[in-house]
XYZ file of C-alpha atoms in Angstrom:
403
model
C -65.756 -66.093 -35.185
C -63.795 -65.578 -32.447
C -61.201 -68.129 -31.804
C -60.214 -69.346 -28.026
C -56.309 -68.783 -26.340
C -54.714 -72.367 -25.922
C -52.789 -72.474 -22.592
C -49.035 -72.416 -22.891
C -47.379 -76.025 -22.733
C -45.160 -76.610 -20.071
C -41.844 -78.718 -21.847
C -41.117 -81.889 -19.946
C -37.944 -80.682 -17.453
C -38.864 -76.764 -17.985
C -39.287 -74.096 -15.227
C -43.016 -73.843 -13.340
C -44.774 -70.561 -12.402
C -45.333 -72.154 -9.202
C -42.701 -71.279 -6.624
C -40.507 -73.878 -5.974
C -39.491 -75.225 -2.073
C -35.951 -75.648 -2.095
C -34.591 -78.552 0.330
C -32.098 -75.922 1.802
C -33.116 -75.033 5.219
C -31.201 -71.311 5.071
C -32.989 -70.482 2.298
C -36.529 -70.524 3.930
C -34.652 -68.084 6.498
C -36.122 -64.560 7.101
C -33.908 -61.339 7.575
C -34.541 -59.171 10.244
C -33.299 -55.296 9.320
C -32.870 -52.639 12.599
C -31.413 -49.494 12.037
C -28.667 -48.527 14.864
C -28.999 -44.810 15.604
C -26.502 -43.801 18.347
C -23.211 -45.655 16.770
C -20.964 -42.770 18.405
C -18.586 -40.776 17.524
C -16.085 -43.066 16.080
C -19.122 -44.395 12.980
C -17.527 -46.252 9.735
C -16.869 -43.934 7.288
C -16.637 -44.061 3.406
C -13.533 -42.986 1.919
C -13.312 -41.490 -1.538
C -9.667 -40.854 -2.640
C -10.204 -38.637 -6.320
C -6.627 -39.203 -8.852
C -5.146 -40.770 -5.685
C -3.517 -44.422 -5.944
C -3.677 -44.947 -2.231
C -1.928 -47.846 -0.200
C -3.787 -50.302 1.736
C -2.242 -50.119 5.209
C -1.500 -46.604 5.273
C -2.296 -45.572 8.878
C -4.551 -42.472 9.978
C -4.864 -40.571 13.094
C -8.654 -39.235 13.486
C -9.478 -36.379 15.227
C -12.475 -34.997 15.738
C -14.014 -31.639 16.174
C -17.865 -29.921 17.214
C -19.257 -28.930 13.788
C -20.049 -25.225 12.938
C -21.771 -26.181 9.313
C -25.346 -25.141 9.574
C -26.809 -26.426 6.634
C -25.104 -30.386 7.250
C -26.454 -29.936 10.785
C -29.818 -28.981 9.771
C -29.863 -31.736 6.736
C -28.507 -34.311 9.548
C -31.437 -34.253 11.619
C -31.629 -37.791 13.773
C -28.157 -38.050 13.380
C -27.216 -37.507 16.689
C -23.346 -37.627 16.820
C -22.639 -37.584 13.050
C -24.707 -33.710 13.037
C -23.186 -32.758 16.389
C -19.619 -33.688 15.233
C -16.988 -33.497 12.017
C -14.308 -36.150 11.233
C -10.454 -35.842 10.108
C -8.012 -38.250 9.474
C -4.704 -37.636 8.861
C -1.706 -39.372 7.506
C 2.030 -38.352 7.464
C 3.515 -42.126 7.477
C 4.518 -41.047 3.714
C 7.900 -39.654 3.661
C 6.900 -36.294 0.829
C 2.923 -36.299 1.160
C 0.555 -35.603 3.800
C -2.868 -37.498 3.351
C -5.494 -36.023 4.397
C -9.544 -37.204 5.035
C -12.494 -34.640 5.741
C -16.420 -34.394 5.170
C -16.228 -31.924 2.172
C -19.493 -30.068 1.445
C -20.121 -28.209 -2.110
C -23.369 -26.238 -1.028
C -25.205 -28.073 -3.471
C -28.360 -30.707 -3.369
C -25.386 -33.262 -2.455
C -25.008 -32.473 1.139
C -28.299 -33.427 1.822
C -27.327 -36.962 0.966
C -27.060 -39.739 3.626
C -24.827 -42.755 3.742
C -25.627 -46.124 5.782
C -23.588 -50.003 5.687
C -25.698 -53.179 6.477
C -23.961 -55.424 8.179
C -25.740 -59.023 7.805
C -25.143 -61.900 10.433
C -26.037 -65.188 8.851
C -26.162 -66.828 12.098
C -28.887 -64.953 13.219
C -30.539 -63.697 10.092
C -29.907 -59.940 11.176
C -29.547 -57.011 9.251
C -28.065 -53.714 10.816
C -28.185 -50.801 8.731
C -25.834 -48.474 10.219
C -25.300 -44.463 9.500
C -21.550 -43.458 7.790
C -19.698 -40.629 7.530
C -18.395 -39.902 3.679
C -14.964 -38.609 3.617
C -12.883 -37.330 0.558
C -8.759 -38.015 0.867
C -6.156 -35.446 -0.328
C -2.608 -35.332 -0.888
C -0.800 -32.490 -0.163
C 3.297 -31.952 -0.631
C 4.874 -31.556 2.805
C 6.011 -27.761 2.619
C 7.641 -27.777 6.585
C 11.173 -28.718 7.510
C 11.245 -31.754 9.554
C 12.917 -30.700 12.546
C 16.359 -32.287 13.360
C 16.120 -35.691 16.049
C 18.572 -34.896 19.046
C 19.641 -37.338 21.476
C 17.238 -38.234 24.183
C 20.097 -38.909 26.640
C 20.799 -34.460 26.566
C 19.994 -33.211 29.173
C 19.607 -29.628 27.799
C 16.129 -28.126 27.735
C 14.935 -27.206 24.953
C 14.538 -23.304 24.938
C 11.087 -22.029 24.524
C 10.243 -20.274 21.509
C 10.105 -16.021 21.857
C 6.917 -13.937 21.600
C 7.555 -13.025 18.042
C 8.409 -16.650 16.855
C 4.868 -17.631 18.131
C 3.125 -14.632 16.500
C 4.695 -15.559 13.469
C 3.831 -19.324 12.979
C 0.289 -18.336 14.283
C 0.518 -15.828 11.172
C 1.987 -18.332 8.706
C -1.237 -20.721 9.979
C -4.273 -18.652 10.375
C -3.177 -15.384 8.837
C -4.894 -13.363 6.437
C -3.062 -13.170 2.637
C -1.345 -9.890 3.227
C -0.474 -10.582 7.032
C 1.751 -14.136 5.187
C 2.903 -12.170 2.445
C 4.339 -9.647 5.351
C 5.725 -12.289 7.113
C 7.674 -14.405 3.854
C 9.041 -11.208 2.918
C 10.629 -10.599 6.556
C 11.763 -14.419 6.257
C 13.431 -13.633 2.796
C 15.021 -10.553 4.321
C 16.061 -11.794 6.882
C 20.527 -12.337 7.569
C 20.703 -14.885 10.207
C 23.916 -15.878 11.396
C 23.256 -19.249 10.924
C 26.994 -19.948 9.305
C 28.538 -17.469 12.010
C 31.147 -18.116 14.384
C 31.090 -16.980 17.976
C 33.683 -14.300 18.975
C 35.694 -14.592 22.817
C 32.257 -12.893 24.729
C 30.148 -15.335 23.245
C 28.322 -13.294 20.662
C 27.520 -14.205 17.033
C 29.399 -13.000 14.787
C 27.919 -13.070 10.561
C 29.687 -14.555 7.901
C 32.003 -12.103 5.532
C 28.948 -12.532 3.278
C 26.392 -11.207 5.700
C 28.998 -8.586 7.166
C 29.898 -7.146 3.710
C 25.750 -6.408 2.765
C 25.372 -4.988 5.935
C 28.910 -2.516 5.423
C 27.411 -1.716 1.754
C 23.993 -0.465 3.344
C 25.446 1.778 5.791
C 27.629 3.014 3.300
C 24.834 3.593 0.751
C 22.272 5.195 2.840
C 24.550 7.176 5.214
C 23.597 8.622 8.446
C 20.184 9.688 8.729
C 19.710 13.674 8.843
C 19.603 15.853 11.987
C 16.160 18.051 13.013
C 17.697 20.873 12.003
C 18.764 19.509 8.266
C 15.606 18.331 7.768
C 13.912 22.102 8.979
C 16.894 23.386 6.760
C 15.496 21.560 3.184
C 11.385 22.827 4.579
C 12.651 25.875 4.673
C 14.503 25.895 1.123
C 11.439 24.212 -0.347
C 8.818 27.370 0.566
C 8.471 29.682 -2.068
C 9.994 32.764 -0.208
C 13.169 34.657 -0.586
C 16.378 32.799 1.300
C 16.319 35.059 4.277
C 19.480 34.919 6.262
C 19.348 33.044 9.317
C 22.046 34.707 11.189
C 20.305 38.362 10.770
C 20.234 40.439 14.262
C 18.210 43.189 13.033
C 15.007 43.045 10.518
C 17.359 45.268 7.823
C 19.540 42.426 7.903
C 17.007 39.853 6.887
C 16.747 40.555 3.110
C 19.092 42.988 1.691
C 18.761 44.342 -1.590
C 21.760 42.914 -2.872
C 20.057 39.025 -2.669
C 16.886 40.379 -3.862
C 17.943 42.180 -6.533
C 21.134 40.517 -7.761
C 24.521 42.017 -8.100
C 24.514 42.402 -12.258
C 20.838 43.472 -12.082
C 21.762 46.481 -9.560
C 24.591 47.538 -11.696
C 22.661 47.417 -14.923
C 19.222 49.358 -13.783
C 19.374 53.331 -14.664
C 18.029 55.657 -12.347
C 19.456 58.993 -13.334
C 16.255 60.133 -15.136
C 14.360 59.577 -12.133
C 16.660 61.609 -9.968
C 16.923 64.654 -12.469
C 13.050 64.735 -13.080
C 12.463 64.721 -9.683
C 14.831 67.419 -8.788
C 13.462 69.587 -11.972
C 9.564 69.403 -9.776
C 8.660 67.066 -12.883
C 6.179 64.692 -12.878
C 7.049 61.307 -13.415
C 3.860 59.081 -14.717
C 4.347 55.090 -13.775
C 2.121 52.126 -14.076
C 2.730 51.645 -10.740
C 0.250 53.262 -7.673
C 2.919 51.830 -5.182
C 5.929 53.292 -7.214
C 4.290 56.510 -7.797
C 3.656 57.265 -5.130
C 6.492 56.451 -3.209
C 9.736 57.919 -5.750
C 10.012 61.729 -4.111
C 10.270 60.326 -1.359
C 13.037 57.631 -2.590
C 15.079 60.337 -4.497
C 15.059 62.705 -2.010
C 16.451 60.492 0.120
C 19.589 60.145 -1.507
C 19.532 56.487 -0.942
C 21.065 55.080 -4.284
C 20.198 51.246 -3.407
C 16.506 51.857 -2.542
C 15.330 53.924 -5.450
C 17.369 51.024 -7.520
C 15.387 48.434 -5.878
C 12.125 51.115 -6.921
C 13.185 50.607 -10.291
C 13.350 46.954 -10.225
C 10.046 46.702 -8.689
C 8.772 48.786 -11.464
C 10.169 46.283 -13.688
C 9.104 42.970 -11.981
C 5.689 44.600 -12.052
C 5.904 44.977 -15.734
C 7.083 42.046 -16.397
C 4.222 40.128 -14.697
C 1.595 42.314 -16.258
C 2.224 41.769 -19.780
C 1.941 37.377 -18.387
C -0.666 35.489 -20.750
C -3.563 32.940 -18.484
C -2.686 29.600 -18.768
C -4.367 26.460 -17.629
C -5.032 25.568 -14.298
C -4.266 29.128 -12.682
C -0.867 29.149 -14.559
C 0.568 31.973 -16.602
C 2.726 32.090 -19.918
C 5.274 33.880 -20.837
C 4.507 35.494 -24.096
C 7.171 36.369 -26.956
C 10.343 38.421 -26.288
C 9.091 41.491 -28.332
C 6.098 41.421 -26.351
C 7.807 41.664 -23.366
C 10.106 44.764 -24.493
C 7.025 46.362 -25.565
C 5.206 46.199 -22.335
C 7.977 47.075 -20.324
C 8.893 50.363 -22.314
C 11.835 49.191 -24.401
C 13.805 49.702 -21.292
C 15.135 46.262 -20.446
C 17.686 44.186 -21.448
C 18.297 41.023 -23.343
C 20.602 39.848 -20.380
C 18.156 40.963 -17.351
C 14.787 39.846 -19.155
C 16.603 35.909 -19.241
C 17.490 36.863 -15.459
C 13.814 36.712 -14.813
C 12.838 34.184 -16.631
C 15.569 31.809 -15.063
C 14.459 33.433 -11.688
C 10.534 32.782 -11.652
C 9.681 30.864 -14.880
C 12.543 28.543 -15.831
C 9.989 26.717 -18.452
C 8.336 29.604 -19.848
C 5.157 28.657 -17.746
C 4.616 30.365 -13.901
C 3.042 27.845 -11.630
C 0.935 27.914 -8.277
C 4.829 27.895 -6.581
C 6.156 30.274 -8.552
C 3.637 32.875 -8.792
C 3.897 32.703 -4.691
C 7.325 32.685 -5.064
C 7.327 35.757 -7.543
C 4.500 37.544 -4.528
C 7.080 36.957 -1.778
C 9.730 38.583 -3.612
C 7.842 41.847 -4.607
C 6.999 41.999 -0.747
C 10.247 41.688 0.572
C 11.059 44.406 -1.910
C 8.452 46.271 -0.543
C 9.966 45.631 3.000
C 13.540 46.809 2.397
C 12.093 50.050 0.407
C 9.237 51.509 2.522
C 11.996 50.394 5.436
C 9.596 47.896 7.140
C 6.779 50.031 7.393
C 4.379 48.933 4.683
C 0.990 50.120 3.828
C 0.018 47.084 1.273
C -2.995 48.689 -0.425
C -0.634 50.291 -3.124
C 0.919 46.678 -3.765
C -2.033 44.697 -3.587
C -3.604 46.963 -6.294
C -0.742 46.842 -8.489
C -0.838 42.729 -7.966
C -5.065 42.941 -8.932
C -5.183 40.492 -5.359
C -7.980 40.433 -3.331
C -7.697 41.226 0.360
C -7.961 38.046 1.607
C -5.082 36.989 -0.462
């Protein structure tokens, strides 16, 4: 049995479903909304200030420049002068902050946002919704140096600033990282005789402060070297024999006395050479070059050049009986070794000679071993008397030709 709704009972003084006609004549007013496209450049603008306690009557300079934002452009479309153009206000009334207003954009679904203010007229009932900019304030410290207020009534000019002061605030504005960095450090560097006096001519004169750095850094670093110092320390620096400079004939370039050493001449032996020779006997030597060439040496009668044959022979020994090393080096091996390769026939005094002379860590570099090569050549010079067939050496060396 199904049972019927009652209606709801209205209580005596209670509110109707039936709209009510109020007596006041605004009321039954209609607004009229209109949209105002071409407000201009100067639009209102919304002003967020984020963790900023900003004043009330703060004043701000706006400027106003042709935007270069692509995406608010194309997200501003029908925005005629708020797309075409960006807003900045700025604020230095504050005597340690800077306050400053722009349209930030994040890159995110944000930008695409619009802003608009109704302004309503009650008088006439109409509504006009108008498009805003939305601006975010920021407070910087003031880093610049407020620049000293002369007296208007001077009738000095003020001097312009130079070529390089312009470059260098341009720098310190629109400057890339490095090119600021550059210019702080010149600015740190700098001595200006700001504290200086001026001497009879007119000229600034620094402070003892300034003057005393300045006498300690000429003193310290000294005057700088000639050409021919600086050709003099290449030159030491090659790995060649010191030749001497002041030499008028090619004999007197190397002579066996630098090459060879005054102790090592005295100490080498050659009378076994001499009387073998003279007996028709022949003498065997590991050595092609040195073979080859000591009749000839001995019957010469030249003391110092057969010497310097003999200390050839040695040098060759000596480098023969060398261990590999890494990276193209070579190792001296022990001190019996040595003896042994050499024939028992140098001694303990000469063999430290060498090693002082061509490998003062036990180890023969790249330098070195060229330095040991130029030295066996010279030797060659002053002993085949600058006529040198360099097959016999190269042999005895194991180089290549092209080496």
């Amino acid at each position: 049995m199904s049972e019927k709704k009652r209606k709801r009972v209205i209580e005596e003084g209670g509110n109707t479903s039936k709209k009510l006609v109020s007596g006041d004549p605004t009321l039954e007013q209609s607004v009229k909304f209109s949209v105002v496209s071409g407000s201009g450049d100067w639009a209102p603008a919304i002003a967020v200030a984020p963790g900023l306690d900003l004043p009330t009557n703060f004043p701000l300079q706006a400027y106003t420049k042709t935007r270069t934002d692509t995406v608010s452009s194309s997200a501003s479309t029908g925005r005629s002068a708020l797309s075409e153009s960006e807003l900045l206000l700025h604020c230095y009334a504050h005597p340690k902050l800077d306050y400053t207003a722009r349209e930030e954009s994040s890159g995110g679904a944000d930008d695409l946002l619009r802003h608009y203010v109704g302004v309503y007229d009650p008088a006439t009932g109409d509504m006009q919704i108008v498009p805003v900019r939305k601006v975010t304030v920021r407070g910087t410290l003031r880093s610049t140096i407020v620049p000293e207020i002369h007296d208007d009534s001077s009738d000095e000019e003020k001097t312009p600033p130079s070529r390089f002061a312009a470059r260098t605030l341009l720098g310190e504005a629109f400057g890339t990282k490095k090119s600021q960095k550059a210019i702080r450090a010149l600015t740190e560097n700098a001595i200006a005789p700001k504290n200086s006096s001026q001497n009879s001519s007119g000229k600034s004169v620094l402070d003892p402060l300034a003057s005393a750095v300045i006498d300690s850094m000429s003193l310290i670093s000294g005057p700088a070297p000639t050409r021919e110092e600086l050709q003099a320390e290449i030159d030491e620096a090659k790995p060649r024999p010191k030749p001497n400079m002041e030499a008028q004939t090619p004999a007197e370039v190397y002579k066996i006395e630098d090459l060879v050493g005054e102790s090592a001449l005295q100490a080498l032996k050659v009378r076994d050479w001499q009387s073998a020779v003279e007996a028709n006997k022949d003498v065997q030597t590991s050595s092609k070059y040195v073979s080859r060439r000591l009749v000839k040496v001995v019957s010469s009668k030249n003391i110092m050049r057969l010497k310097a044959l003999r200390y050839l022979l040695l040098l060759l020994d000596w480098f023969s009986c060398l261990k590999p090393g890494m990276k193209g080096m070579k190792k001296l091996p022990q001190r019996e070794d040595i003896i042994k390769a050499v024939g028992g026939e140098i001694s303990g005094s000469m063999l430290e000679s060498l090693r002082k002379k061509f490998a003062p860590d036990g180890n023969m570099n790249k330098w070195t071993i060229d330095n040991f090569m130029t030295h066996v050549c010279a030797l060659t010079l002053t002993i085949d008397l600058y006529e040198v067939d360099i097959s016999d050496i190269r042999d005895d060396l194991r180089l290549e030709t092209k080496q």
